[in-house]
PDB file of C-alpha atoms and ligand atoms in Angstrom:
ATOM      1  CA  MET C  73     -19.411 -13.547  -5.916  1.00  0.00           C
ATOM      2  CA  PRO C  74     -18.017 -16.011  -3.359  1.00  0.00           C
ATOM      3  CA  GLU C  75     -19.255 -16.104   0.214  1.00  0.00           C
ATOM      4  CA  LEU C  76     -16.969 -14.777   2.958  1.00  0.00           C
ATOM      5  CA  THR C  77     -15.671 -18.223   3.928  1.00  0.00           C
ATOM      6  CA  GLU C  78     -14.792 -18.952   0.307  1.00  0.00           C
ATOM      7  CA  LEU C  79     -12.984 -15.624   0.187  1.00  0.00           C
ATOM      8  CA  TYR C  80     -10.976 -16.602   3.280  1.00  0.00           C
ATOM      9  CA  VAL C  81      -9.844 -19.809   1.562  1.00  0.00           C
ATOM     10  CA  GLN C  82      -8.680 -17.765  -1.439  1.00  0.00           C
ATOM     11  CA  VAL C  83      -6.840 -15.204   0.705  1.00  0.00           C
ATOM     12  CA  ARG C  84      -5.053 -17.847   2.786  1.00  0.00           C
ATOM     13  CA  ALA C  85      -3.736 -19.437  -0.423  1.00  0.00           C
ATOM     14  CA  CYS C  86      -3.133 -16.189  -2.335  1.00  0.00           C
ATOM     15  CA  LYS C  87       0.190 -15.576  -4.077  1.00  0.00           C
ATOM     16  CA  LYS C  88      -0.761 -12.492  -6.043  1.00  0.00           C
ATOM     17  CA  CYS C  89       2.034 -10.410  -4.528  1.00  0.00           C
ATOM     18  CA  ASP C  90       5.417 -10.992  -2.898  1.00  0.00           C
ATOM     19  CA  LEU C  91       4.051 -10.500   0.614  1.00  0.00           C
ATOM     20  CA  SER C  92       2.896 -14.119   0.338  1.00  0.00           C
ATOM     21  CA  LYS C  93       6.559 -15.178   0.571  1.00  0.00           C
ATOM     22  CA  GLY C  94       7.218 -13.743   4.028  1.00  0.00           C
ATOM     23  CA  ARG C  95       3.951 -14.506   5.744  1.00  0.00           C
ATOM     24  CA  THR C  96       3.256 -17.157   8.354  1.00  0.00           C
ATOM     25  CA  ASN C  97      -0.502 -16.751   7.930  1.00  0.00           C
ATOM     26  CA  ALA C  98      -2.590 -14.476   5.776  1.00  0.00           C
ATOM     27  CA  VAL C  99      -5.135 -12.485   7.784  1.00  0.00           C
ATOM     28  CA  PRO C 100      -8.347 -12.257   5.779  1.00  0.00           C
ATOM     29  CA  GLY C 101     -10.388 -10.504   8.497  1.00  0.00           C
ATOM     30  CA  GLU C 102     -13.132 -11.666  10.814  1.00  0.00           C
ATOM     31  CA  GLY C 103     -16.582 -10.868  12.091  1.00  0.00           C
ATOM     32  CA  PRO C 104     -20.229 -11.479  11.281  1.00  0.00           C
ATOM     33  CA  ALA C 105     -21.228 -11.342   7.605  1.00  0.00           C
ATOM     34  CA  ASN C 106     -24.093  -9.007   8.544  1.00  0.00           C
ATOM     35  CA  ALA C 107     -22.035  -6.619  10.718  1.00  0.00           C
ATOM     36  CA  GLU C 108     -23.253  -3.018  10.706  1.00  0.00           C
ATOM     37  CA  ILE C 109     -19.827  -1.706  11.674  1.00  0.00           C
ATOM     38  CA  MET C 110     -16.625  -2.523   9.819  1.00  0.00           C
ATOM     39  CA  PHE C 111     -13.120  -1.477  10.849  1.00  0.00           C
ATOM     40  CA  ILE C 112     -10.434  -1.304   8.187  1.00  0.00           C
ATOM     41  CA  GLY C 113      -6.839  -1.254   9.413  1.00  0.00           C
ATOM     42  CA  GLU C 114      -3.604  -1.342   7.460  1.00  0.00           C
ATOM     43  CA  ALA C 115      -1.975  -4.764   7.441  1.00  0.00           C
ATOM     44  CA  PRO C 116      -1.204  -7.621   9.833  1.00  0.00           C
ATOM     45  CA  GLY C 117       1.645  -7.071  12.274  1.00  0.00           C
ATOM     46  CA  PHE C 118       3.787  -9.643  14.064  1.00  0.00           C
ATOM     47  CA  HIS C 119       1.059 -11.138  16.257  1.00  0.00           C
ATOM     48  CA  GLU C 120      -1.580 -11.070  13.541  1.00  0.00           C
ATOM     49  CA  ASP C 121       0.757 -12.926  11.155  1.00  0.00           C
ATOM     50  CA  ARG C 122       1.392 -15.560  13.838  1.00  0.00           C
ATOM     51  CA  GLU C 123      -2.288 -16.081  14.629  1.00  0.00           C
ATOM     52  CA  GLY C 124      -3.934 -15.388  11.274  1.00  0.00           C
ATOM     53  CA  ARG C 125      -6.360 -12.996  12.992  1.00  0.00           C
ATOM     54  CA  PRO C 126      -6.634  -9.189  12.812  1.00  0.00           C
ATOM     55  CA  PHE C 127      -5.800  -6.841  15.692  1.00  0.00           C
ATOM     56  CA  VAL C 128      -4.721  -9.394  18.297  1.00  0.00           C
ATOM     57  CA  GLY C 129      -1.804  -7.305  19.623  1.00  0.00           C
ATOM     58  CA  ALA C 130      -1.734  -4.171  21.771  1.00  0.00           C
ATOM     59  CA  ALA C 131      -3.640  -2.074  19.230  1.00  0.00           C
ATOM     60  CA  GLY C 132      -6.338  -4.743  19.229  1.00  0.00           C
ATOM     61  CA  LYS C 133      -6.682  -4.507  22.982  1.00  0.00           C
ATOM     62  CA  PHE C 134      -7.311  -0.790  22.647  1.00  0.00           C
ATOM     63  CA  LEU C 135      -9.842  -1.524  19.897  1.00  0.00           C
ATOM     64  CA  ASP C 136     -11.713  -3.770  22.350  1.00  0.00           C
ATOM     65  CA  GLU C 137     -11.670  -0.943  24.899  1.00  0.00           C
ATOM     66  CA  LEU C 138     -13.095   1.484  22.341  1.00  0.00           C
ATOM     67  CA  LEU C 139     -15.901  -0.960  21.551  1.00  0.00           C
ATOM     68  CA  ALA C 140     -16.651  -1.356  25.259  1.00  0.00           C
ATOM     69  CA  LEU C 141     -17.160   2.417  25.470  1.00  0.00           C
ATOM     70  CA  ILE C 142     -20.279   2.023  23.342  1.00  0.00           C
ATOM     71  CA  GLY C 143     -21.331  -1.256  24.940  1.00  0.00           C
ATOM     72  CA  MET C 144     -20.148  -3.454  22.111  1.00  0.00           C
ATOM     73  CA  GLN C 145     -17.890  -6.451  21.744  1.00  0.00           C
ATOM     74  CA  ARG C 146     -15.466  -7.459  19.031  1.00  0.00           C
ATOM     75  CA  GLU C 147     -17.719 -10.362  17.964  1.00  0.00           C
ATOM     76  CA  GLN C 148     -20.380  -7.866  16.848  1.00  0.00           C
ATOM     77  CA  VAL C 149     -18.229  -5.965  14.358  1.00  0.00           C
ATOM     78  CA  TYR C 150     -16.203  -6.830  11.294  1.00  0.00           C
ATOM     79  CA  ILE C 151     -12.457  -6.226  11.476  1.00  0.00           C
ATOM     80  CA  GLY C 152     -10.335  -6.259   8.342  1.00  0.00           C
ATOM     81  CA  ASN C 153      -7.264  -4.742   6.770  1.00  0.00           C
ATOM     82  CA  VAL C 154      -6.352  -3.185   3.433  1.00  0.00           C
ATOM     83  CA  ILE C 155      -3.489  -5.682   3.089  1.00  0.00           C
ATOM     84  CA  LYS C 156      -3.927  -9.304   4.132  1.00  0.00           C
ATOM     85  CA  CYS C 157      -0.293 -10.410   4.563  1.00  0.00           C
ATOM     86  CA  ARG C 158       2.316  -8.863   6.856  1.00  0.00           C
ATOM     87  CA  PRO C 159       4.815  -6.582   5.135  1.00  0.00           C
ATOM     88  CA  PRO C 160       8.424  -7.174   6.259  1.00  0.00           C
ATOM     89  CA  GLN C 161       9.303  -5.115   9.366  1.00  0.00           C
ATOM     90  CA  ASN C 162       5.754  -3.698   9.158  1.00  0.00           C
ATOM     91  CA  ARG C 163       6.810  -1.360   6.350  1.00  0.00           C
ATOM     92  CA  ASP C 164       4.188   0.561   4.395  1.00  0.00           C
ATOM     93  CA  PRO C 165       2.469  -1.465   1.699  1.00  0.00           C
ATOM     94  CA  LEU C 166       3.686  -0.809  -1.852  1.00  0.00           C
ATOM     95  CA  PRO C 167       1.289   0.435  -4.528  1.00  0.00           C
ATOM     96  CA  GLU C 168       1.486  -2.882  -6.397  1.00  0.00           C
ATOM     97  CA  GLU C 169       0.678  -4.791  -3.192  1.00  0.00           C
ATOM     98  CA  MET C 170      -2.313  -2.516  -2.586  1.00  0.00           C
ATOM     99  CA  ASP C 171      -3.523  -3.124  -6.156  1.00  0.00           C
ATOM    100  CA  ALA C 172      -3.053  -6.890  -5.905  1.00  0.00           C
ATOM    101  CA  CYS C 173      -4.944  -7.116  -2.614  1.00  0.00           C
ATOM    102  CA  LYS C 174      -7.728  -4.617  -3.359  1.00  0.00           C
ATOM    103  CA  PRO C 175     -10.254  -7.089  -4.862  1.00  0.00           C
ATOM    104  CA  TYR C 176     -10.447  -8.936  -1.526  1.00  0.00           C
ATOM    105  CA  LEU C 177     -11.428  -5.852   0.435  1.00  0.00           C
ATOM    106  CA  ASP C 178     -13.804  -4.814  -2.362  1.00  0.00           C
ATOM    107  CA  GLN C 179     -15.569  -8.162  -2.084  1.00  0.00           C
ATOM    108  CA  GLN C 180     -15.684  -8.013   1.711  1.00  0.00           C
ATOM    109  CA  ILE C 181     -17.371  -4.625   1.619  1.00  0.00           C
ATOM    110  CA  GLU C 182     -19.757  -5.848  -1.070  1.00  0.00           C
ATOM    111  CA  LEU C 183     -20.704  -8.988   0.863  1.00  0.00           C
ATOM    112  CA  ILE C 184     -20.962  -7.431   4.328  1.00  0.00           C
ATOM    113  CA  LYS C 185     -22.583  -4.174   3.227  1.00  0.00           C
ATOM    114  CA  PRO C 186     -21.753  -2.405   6.502  1.00  0.00           C
ATOM    115  CA  LYS C 187     -23.666   0.721   7.470  1.00  0.00           C
ATOM    116  CA  VAL C 188     -20.580   2.391   8.867  1.00  0.00           C
ATOM    117  CA  ILE C 189     -16.946   1.863   7.937  1.00  0.00           C
ATOM    118  CA  LEU C 190     -14.317   3.125  10.357  1.00  0.00           C
ATOM    119  CA  THR C 191     -11.048   3.649   8.578  1.00  0.00           C
ATOM    120  CA  ILE C 192      -8.325   3.202  11.167  1.00  0.00           C
ATOM    121  CA  SER C 193      -5.306   3.515   8.927  1.00  0.00           C
ATOM    122  CA  ARG C 194      -3.977   5.966   6.368  1.00  0.00           C
ATOM    123  CA  PHE C 195      -4.215   3.388   3.610  1.00  0.00           C
ATOM    124  CA  ALA C 196      -7.862   2.658   4.377  1.00  0.00           C
ATOM    125  CA  MET C 197      -8.664   6.372   4.566  1.00  0.00           C
ATOM    126  CA  MET C 198      -7.067   6.977   1.146  1.00  0.00           C
ATOM    127  CA  ARG C 199      -9.758   4.910  -0.510  1.00  0.00           C
ATOM    128  CA  TRP C 200     -12.500   7.441   0.328  1.00  0.00           C
ATOM    129  CA  PHE C 201     -10.505  10.583   1.125  1.00  0.00           C
ATOM    130  CA  PRO C 202      -7.471  10.481  -1.183  1.00  0.00           C
ATOM    131  CA  ASP C 203      -6.352  14.083  -0.671  1.00  0.00           C
ATOM    132  CA  LYS C 204      -7.218  14.601   2.975  1.00  0.00           C
ATOM    133  CA  LYS C 205      -5.224  14.648   6.187  1.00  0.00           C
ATOM    134  CA  ILE C 206      -6.352  12.585   9.177  1.00  0.00           C
ATOM    135  CA  SER C 207      -5.657  15.551  11.497  1.00  0.00           C
ATOM    136  CA  GLU C 208      -8.305  17.520   9.585  1.00  0.00           C
ATOM    137  CA  ILE C 209     -11.024  14.941   9.015  1.00  0.00           C
ATOM    138  CA  HIS C 210     -10.851  12.465  11.914  1.00  0.00           C
ATOM    139  CA  GLY C 211     -14.194  11.984  13.626  1.00  0.00           C
ATOM    140  CA  LYS C 212     -16.147  13.583  10.772  1.00  0.00           C
ATOM    141  CA  PRO C 213     -18.530  11.074   9.203  1.00  0.00           C
ATOM    142  CA  LYS C 214     -19.172  11.323   5.481  1.00  0.00           C
ATOM    143  CA  LYS C 215     -21.886   9.654   3.443  1.00  0.00           C
ATOM    144  CA  PHE C 216     -21.089   7.752   0.241  1.00  0.00           C
ATOM    145  CA  GLY C 217     -24.465   6.543  -1.043  1.00  0.00           C
ATOM    146  CA  ASP C 218     -25.870   4.255   1.670  1.00  0.00           C
ATOM    147  CA  LEU C 219     -22.509   3.961   3.398  1.00  0.00           C
ATOM    148  CA  VAL C 220     -21.097   6.272   6.055  1.00  0.00           C
ATOM    149  CA  VAL C 221     -17.316   6.408   6.441  1.00  0.00           C
ATOM    150  CA  LEU C 222     -15.816   7.687   9.675  1.00  0.00           C
ATOM    151  CA  PRO C 223     -12.065   8.347   9.475  1.00  0.00           C
ATOM    152  CA  MET C 224     -10.198   7.711  12.722  1.00  0.00           C
ATOM    153  CA  TYR C 225      -6.600   7.624  13.909  1.00  0.00           C
ATOM    154  CA  HIS C 226      -4.980   4.199  14.094  1.00  0.00           C
ATOM    155  CA  PRO C 227      -5.365   2.722  17.602  1.00  0.00           C
ATOM    156  CA  ALA C 228      -1.605   2.054  17.662  1.00  0.00           C
ATOM    157  CA  ALA C 229      -1.005   5.805  17.273  1.00  0.00           C
ATOM    158  CA  ALA C 230      -2.627   6.331  20.666  1.00  0.00           C
ATOM    159  CA  LEU C 231      -0.228   3.845  22.224  1.00  0.00           C
ATOM    160  CA  HIS C 232       2.725   5.963  21.060  1.00  0.00           C
ATOM    161  CA  GLN C 233       1.056   9.324  21.614  1.00  0.00           C
ATOM    162  CA  PRO C 234      -1.172   9.233  24.701  1.00  0.00           C
ATOM    163  CA  SER C 235      -2.964  12.494  23.873  1.00  0.00           C
ATOM    164  CA  LEU C 236      -4.540  10.731  20.881  1.00  0.00           C
ATOM    165  CA  ARG C 237      -6.275   8.280  23.127  1.00  0.00           C
ATOM    166  CA  ARG C 238      -8.956  10.754  24.119  1.00  0.00           C
ATOM    167  CA  VAL C 239      -9.326  11.883  20.487  1.00  0.00           C
ATOM    168  CA  LEU C 240      -9.946   8.301  19.361  1.00  0.00           C
ATOM    169  CA  GLU C 241     -12.412   7.757  22.207  1.00  0.00           C
ATOM    170  CA  GLU C 242     -14.389  10.896  21.386  1.00  0.00           C
ATOM    171  CA  ASP C 243     -14.444  10.088  17.658  1.00  0.00           C
ATOM    172  CA  PHE C 244     -15.513   6.539  18.314  1.00  0.00           C
ATOM    173  CA  LYS C 245     -18.327   7.604  20.652  1.00  0.00           C
ATOM    174  CA  ARG C 246     -20.043   9.152  17.620  1.00  0.00           C
ATOM    175  CA  VAL C 247     -20.805   5.722  16.158  1.00  0.00           C
ATOM    176  CA  PRO C 248     -24.135   5.107  17.986  1.00  0.00           C
ATOM    177  CA  GLN C 249     -25.305   8.582  16.970  1.00  0.00           C
ATOM    178  CA  ILE C 250     -24.407   7.839  13.331  1.00  0.00           C
ATOM    179  CA  LEU C 251     -26.296   4.526  13.385  1.00  0.00           C
ATOM    180  CA  LYS C 252     -29.302   6.219  14.975  1.00  0.00           C
ATOM    181  CA  GLU C 253     -29.324   8.963  12.382  1.00  0.00           C
ATOM    182  CA  LEU C 254     -29.120   6.401   9.565  1.00  0.00           C
ATOM    183  CA  ALA C 255     -32.075   4.518  11.078  1.00  0.00           C
ATOM    184  CA  ASP C 256     -34.064   7.772  11.429  1.00  0.00           C
ATOM    185  CA  LEU C 257     -33.325   8.705   7.817  1.00  0.00           C
ATOM    186  CA  LYS C 258     -34.684   5.359   6.697  1.00  0.00           C
ATOM    187  CA  GLU C 259     -37.907   5.764   8.663  1.00  0.00           C
ATOM    188  CA  GLU C 260     -38.562   9.307   7.514  1.00  0.00           C
ATOM    189  CA  PRO C 261     -41.649   9.392   5.282  1.00  0.00           C
ATOM    190  CA  GLU C 262     -41.200  11.014   1.868  1.00  0.00           C
ATOM    191  CA  GLU C 263     -43.660  13.852   2.457  1.00  0.00           C
ATOM    192  CA  LYS C 264     -42.168  14.875   5.811  1.00  0.00           C
ATOM    193  CA  PRO C 265     -41.205  18.583   5.842  1.00  0.00           C
ATOM    194  CA  GLN C 266     -37.512  19.498   5.925  1.00  0.00           C
ATOM    195  CA  PRO C 267     -36.075  19.364   9.440  1.00  0.00           C
ATOM    196  CA  PRO C 268     -35.222  22.663  11.085  1.00  0.00           C
ATOM    197  CA  PRO C 269     -31.525  23.637  10.861  1.00  0.00           C
ATOM    198  CA  GLN C 270     -30.619  22.477  14.374  1.00  0.00           C
ATOM    199  CA  GLN C 271     -31.626  18.922  13.379  1.00  0.00           C
ATOM    200  CA  MET C 272     -29.667  18.935  10.153  1.00  0.00           C
ATOM    201  CA  SER C 273     -27.867  15.755   9.219  1.00  0.00           C
ATOM    202  CA  MET C 274     -24.414  15.261  10.691  1.00  0.00           C
ATOM    203  CA  PHE C 275     -23.034  13.932   7.416  1.00  0.00           C
TER     204      PHE C 275
HETATM  205  N1  URA E  18      -2.537  -2.970  12.781  1.00  0.00           N
HETATM  206  C1  URA E  18      -3.323  -3.046  11.684  1.00  0.00           C
HETATM  207  O1  URA E  18      -3.454  -2.096  10.932  1.00  0.00           O
HETATM  208  N2  URA E  18      -3.947  -4.188  11.450  1.00  0.00           N
HETATM  209  C2  URA E  18      -3.859  -5.255  12.250  1.00  0.00           C
HETATM  210  O2  URA E  18      -4.501  -6.265  11.980  1.00  0.00           O
HETATM  211  C3  URA E  18      -3.045  -5.144  13.397  1.00  0.00           C
HETATM  212  C4  URA E  18      -2.389  -4.000  13.634  1.00  0.00           C
HETATM  213 FE1  SF4 E  19      -2.482 -11.964  -1.862  1.00  0.00          FE
HETATM  214 FE2  SF4 E  19      -3.012  -9.692  -0.553  1.00  0.00          FE
HETATM  215 FE3  SF4 E  19      -1.403 -11.524   0.542  1.00  0.00          FE
HETATM  216 FE4  SF4 E  19      -0.575 -10.111  -1.558  1.00  0.00          FE
HETATM  217  S1  SF4 E  19      -1.087  -9.304   0.492  1.00  0.00           S
HETATM  218  S2  SF4 E  19      -0.347 -12.329  -1.278  1.00  0.00           S
HETATM  219  S3  SF4 E  19      -2.479  -9.902  -2.722  1.00  0.00           S
HETATM  220  S4  SF4 E  19      -3.589 -11.765   0.087  1.00  0.00           S
END
């Protein structure tokens, strides 16, 4: 399996789907290879395509504000997308584009091994919750083996619909609690008695 930087070289040169034809820059994703938290958005937009970096527009600014709420900075988390090249007019990605691009995200997840993945787009959510609605499951963390996935609304949705801003903030504020619970689970000795109901796992 290639390292992240090798993966970036592959993505920037990729021509596996037609989105390669309209892009200025592919946007592989960015962040530390050992990040505990990974955001997965949808696809690059106008600004991301220009700069080759994820979430550099208005939605990205809100993402930075969310991180600040829990005392974190963008440099401490990994930020990626399901699709690495901008679809024309920001249209939804097509199934064949999703299939073509999937191995890159698979490898990113495999290499980074985040503790918590925050899906911040419908297409990222579909990977773990194919039949669910964001309005029903946002903010509810779910465990998949060692990984916890927290579905959230897309930050851009809050820019169009101000009432979602508070929802995103409240959902995001659960992240430290999730990380703490994961750390506690790890430390728990095997023979420890079952916790009482009020301390039951949040997952
Ligand atoms: N929206 C996304 O889903 N991803 C980006 O990188 C920017 C905006
Ligand atoms: Fe390759 Fe993904 Fe870009 Fe399509 S969207 S050209 S599969 S990197």
